[in-house]
Tab-separated table of C-alpha atoms in Angstrom:
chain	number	residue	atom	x	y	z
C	499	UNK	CA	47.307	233.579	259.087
C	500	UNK	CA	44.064	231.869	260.206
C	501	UNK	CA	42.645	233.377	263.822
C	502	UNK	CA	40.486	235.106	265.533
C	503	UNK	CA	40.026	239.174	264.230
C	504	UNK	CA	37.844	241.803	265.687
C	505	UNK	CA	34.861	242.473	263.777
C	506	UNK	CA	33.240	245.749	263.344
C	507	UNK	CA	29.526	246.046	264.159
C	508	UNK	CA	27.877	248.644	262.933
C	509	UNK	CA	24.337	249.681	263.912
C	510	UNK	CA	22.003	251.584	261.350
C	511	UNK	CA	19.464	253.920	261.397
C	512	UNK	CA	17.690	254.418	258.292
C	513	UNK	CA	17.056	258.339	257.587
C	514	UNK	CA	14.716	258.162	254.062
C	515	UNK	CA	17.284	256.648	251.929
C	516	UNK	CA	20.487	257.174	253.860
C	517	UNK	CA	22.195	254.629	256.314
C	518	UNK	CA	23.544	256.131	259.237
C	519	UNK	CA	25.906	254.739	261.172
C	520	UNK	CA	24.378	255.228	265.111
C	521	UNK	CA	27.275	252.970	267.125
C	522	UNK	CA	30.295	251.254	266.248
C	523	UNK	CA	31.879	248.715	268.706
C	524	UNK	CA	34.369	246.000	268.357
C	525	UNK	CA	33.571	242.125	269.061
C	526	UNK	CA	36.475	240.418	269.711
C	527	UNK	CA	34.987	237.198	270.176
C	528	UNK	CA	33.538	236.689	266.607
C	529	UNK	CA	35.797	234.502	264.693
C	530	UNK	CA	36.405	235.664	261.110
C	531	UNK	CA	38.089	232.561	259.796
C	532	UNK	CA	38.347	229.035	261.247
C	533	UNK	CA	40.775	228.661	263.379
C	534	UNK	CA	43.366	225.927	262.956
C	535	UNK	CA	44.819	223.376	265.523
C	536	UNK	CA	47.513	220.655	264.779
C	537	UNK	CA	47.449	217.857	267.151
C	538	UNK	CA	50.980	216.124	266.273
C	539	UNK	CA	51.763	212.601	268.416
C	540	UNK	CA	55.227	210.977	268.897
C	541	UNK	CA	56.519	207.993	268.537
C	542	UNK	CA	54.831	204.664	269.932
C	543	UNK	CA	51.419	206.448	270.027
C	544	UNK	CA	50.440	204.672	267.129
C	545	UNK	CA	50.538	201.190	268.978
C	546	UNK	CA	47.920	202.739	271.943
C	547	UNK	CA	45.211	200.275	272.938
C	548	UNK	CA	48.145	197.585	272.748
C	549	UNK	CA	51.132	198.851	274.459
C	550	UNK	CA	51.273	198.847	278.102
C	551	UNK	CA	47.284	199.582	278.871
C	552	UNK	CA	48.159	200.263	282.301
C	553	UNK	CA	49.936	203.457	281.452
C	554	UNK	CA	48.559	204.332	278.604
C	555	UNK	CA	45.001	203.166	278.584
C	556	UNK	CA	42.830	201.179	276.319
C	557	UNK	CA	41.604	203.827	273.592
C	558	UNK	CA	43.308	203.663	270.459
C	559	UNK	CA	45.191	207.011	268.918
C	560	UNK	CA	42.562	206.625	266.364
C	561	UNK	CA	39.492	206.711	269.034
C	562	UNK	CA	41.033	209.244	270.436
C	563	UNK	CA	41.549	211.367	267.008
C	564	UNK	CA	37.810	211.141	266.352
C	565	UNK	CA	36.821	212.159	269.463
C	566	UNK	CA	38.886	215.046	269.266
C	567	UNK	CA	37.915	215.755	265.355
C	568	UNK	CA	34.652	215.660	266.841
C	569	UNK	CA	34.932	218.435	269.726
C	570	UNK	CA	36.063	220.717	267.520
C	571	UNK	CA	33.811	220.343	264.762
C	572	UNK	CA	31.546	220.983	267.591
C	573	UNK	CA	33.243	224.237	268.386
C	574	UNK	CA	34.180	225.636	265.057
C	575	UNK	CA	37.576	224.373	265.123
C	576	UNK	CA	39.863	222.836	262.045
C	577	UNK	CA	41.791	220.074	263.161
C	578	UNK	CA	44.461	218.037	261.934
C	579	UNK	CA	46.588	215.923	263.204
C	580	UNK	CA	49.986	213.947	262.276
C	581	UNK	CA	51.549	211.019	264.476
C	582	UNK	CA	54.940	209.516	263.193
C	583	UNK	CA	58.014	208.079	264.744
C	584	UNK	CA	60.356	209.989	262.882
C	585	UNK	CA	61.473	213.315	264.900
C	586	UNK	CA	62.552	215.159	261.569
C	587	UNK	CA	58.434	214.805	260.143
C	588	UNK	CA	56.874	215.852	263.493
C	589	UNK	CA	60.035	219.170	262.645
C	590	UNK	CA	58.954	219.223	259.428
C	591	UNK	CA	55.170	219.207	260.186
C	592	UNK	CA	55.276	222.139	262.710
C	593	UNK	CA	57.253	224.049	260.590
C	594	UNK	CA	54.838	223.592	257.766
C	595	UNK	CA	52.723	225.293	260.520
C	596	UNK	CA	54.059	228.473	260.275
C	597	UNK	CA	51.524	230.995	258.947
C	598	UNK	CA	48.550	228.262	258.954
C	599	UNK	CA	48.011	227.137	261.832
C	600	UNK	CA	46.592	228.763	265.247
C	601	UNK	CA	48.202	226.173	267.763
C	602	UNK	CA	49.687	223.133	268.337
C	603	UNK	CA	48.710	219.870	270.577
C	604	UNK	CA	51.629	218.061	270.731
C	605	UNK	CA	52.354	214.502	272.477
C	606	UNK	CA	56.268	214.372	272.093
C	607	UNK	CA	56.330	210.973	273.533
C	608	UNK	CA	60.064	209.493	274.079
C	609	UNK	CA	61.353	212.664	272.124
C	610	UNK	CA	59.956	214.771	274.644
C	611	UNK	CA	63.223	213.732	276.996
C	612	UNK	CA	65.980	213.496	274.011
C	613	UNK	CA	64.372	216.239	271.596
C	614	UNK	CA	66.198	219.320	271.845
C	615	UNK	CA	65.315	219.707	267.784
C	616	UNK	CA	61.658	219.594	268.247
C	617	UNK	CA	61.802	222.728	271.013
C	618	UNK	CA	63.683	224.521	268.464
C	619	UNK	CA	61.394	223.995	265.639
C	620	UNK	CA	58.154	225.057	268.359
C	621	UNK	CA	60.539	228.326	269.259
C	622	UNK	CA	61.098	229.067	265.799
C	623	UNK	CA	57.478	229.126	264.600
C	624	UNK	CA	56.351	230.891	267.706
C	625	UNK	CA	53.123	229.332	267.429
C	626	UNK	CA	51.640	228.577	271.074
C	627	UNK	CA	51.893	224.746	272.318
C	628	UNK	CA	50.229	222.344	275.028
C	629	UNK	CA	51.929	219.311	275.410
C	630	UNK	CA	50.047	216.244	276.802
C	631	UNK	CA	51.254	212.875	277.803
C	632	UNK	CA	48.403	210.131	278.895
C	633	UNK	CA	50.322	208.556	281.724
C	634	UNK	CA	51.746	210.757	284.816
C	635	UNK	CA	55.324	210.997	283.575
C	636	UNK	CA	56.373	212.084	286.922
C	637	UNK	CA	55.674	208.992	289.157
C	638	UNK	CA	57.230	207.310	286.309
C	639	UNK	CA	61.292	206.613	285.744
C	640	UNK	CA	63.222	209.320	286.972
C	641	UNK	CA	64.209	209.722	282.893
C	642	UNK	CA	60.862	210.371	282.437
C	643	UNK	CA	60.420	213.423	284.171
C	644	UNK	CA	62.681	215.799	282.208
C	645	UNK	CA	60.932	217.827	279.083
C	646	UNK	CA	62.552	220.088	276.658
C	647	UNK	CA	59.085	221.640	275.928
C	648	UNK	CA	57.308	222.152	278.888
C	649	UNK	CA	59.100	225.321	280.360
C	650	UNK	CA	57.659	227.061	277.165
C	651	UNK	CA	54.776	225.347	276.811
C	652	UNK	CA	51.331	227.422	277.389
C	653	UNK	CA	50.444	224.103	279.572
C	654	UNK	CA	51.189	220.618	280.297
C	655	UNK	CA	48.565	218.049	281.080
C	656	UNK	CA	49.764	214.502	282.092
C	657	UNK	CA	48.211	211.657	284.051
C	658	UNK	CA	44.816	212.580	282.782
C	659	UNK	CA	44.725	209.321	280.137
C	660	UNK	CA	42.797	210.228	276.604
C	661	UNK	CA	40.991	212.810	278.438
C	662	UNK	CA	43.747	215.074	278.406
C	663	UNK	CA	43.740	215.351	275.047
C	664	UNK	CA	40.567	216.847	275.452
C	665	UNK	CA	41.254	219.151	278.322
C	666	UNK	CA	44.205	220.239	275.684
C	667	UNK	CA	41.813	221.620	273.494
C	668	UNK	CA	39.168	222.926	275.019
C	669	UNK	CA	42.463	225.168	276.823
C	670	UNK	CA	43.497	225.753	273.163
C	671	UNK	CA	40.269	227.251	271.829
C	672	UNK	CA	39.300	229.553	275.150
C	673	UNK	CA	42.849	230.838	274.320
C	674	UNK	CA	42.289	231.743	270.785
C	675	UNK	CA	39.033	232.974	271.731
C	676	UNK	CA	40.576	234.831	273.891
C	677	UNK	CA	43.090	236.668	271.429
């Protein structure tokens, strides 16, 4: 599995020919492989910048993609990302996961009310989640407020437009650096 690994650095001292090894300590923070993130979207999010602006905002899913390819380029970061409106490929995508990737942004969308399937699949991989929604899905419709994923979710960031996305992960990345 792609992550973060402690490195050993080793200091030398050169004695005529001979290395010697004068102190060993572990760096935690240096990343041996990239590490992976899957940013999966629900359905609808593939009409953003023309469904319902004033919930949703103006910037399309594929702005808002490149922006996010972009960040973690910038940070050392592999990033893909799936969006579909069938549940059973967003299922099928995280549990392709498993093993490959480091952690999941996910944007459930309607399924994040109905989807009882997709929590499963995110429990059975055990691979650590945020989920984001762009509007504030709590002054919304009462339906609106219910998640299956957010109770075991690492976070939830909602209300914050596009931007949370971003917020999602830079969180994501100071976690694996963290590991």
């Amino acid at each position: 599995m792609l992550g973060f690994n402690k490195k050993i650095v080793l200091n030398y001292r050169i004695f005529g020919n001979i290395n010697v090894p004068l102190t060993i300590k572990e760096d935690s923070n240096i990343m041996s492989a990239k590490s992976r993130i899957l940013v999966l979207n629900g359905p609808n999010l593939n009409l953003l910048g023309l469904r319902e602006p004033t919930h949703y905002g103006n910037n399309t899913l594929a702005q808002i993609v490149d922006a996010l390819t972009e960040q973690a380029h910038n940070s050392g970061v592999e990033l893909e990302h799936l969006q579909s409106n069938r549940e059973y490929e967003l299922i099928e995508a995280i549990h392709a996961a498993y093993g490959k990737v480091d952690f999941i942004i996910i944007n459930p969308a309607a399924f994040t009310h109905t989807s009882v399937a997709l929590r499963d699949a995110l429990l059975g991989v055990a691979i650590p989640f945020i989920e984001v929604h762009l509007s504030n899905v709590h002054a919304r419709e009462p339906f609106r407020h219910h998640s299956y994923l957010s109770d075991k979710a690492e976070g939830v960031i909602c209300g914050l437009g596009a931007q949370g996305y971003e917020f999602a992960l830079s969180a994501a990345i100071a976690k694996l650096q963290a590991k």
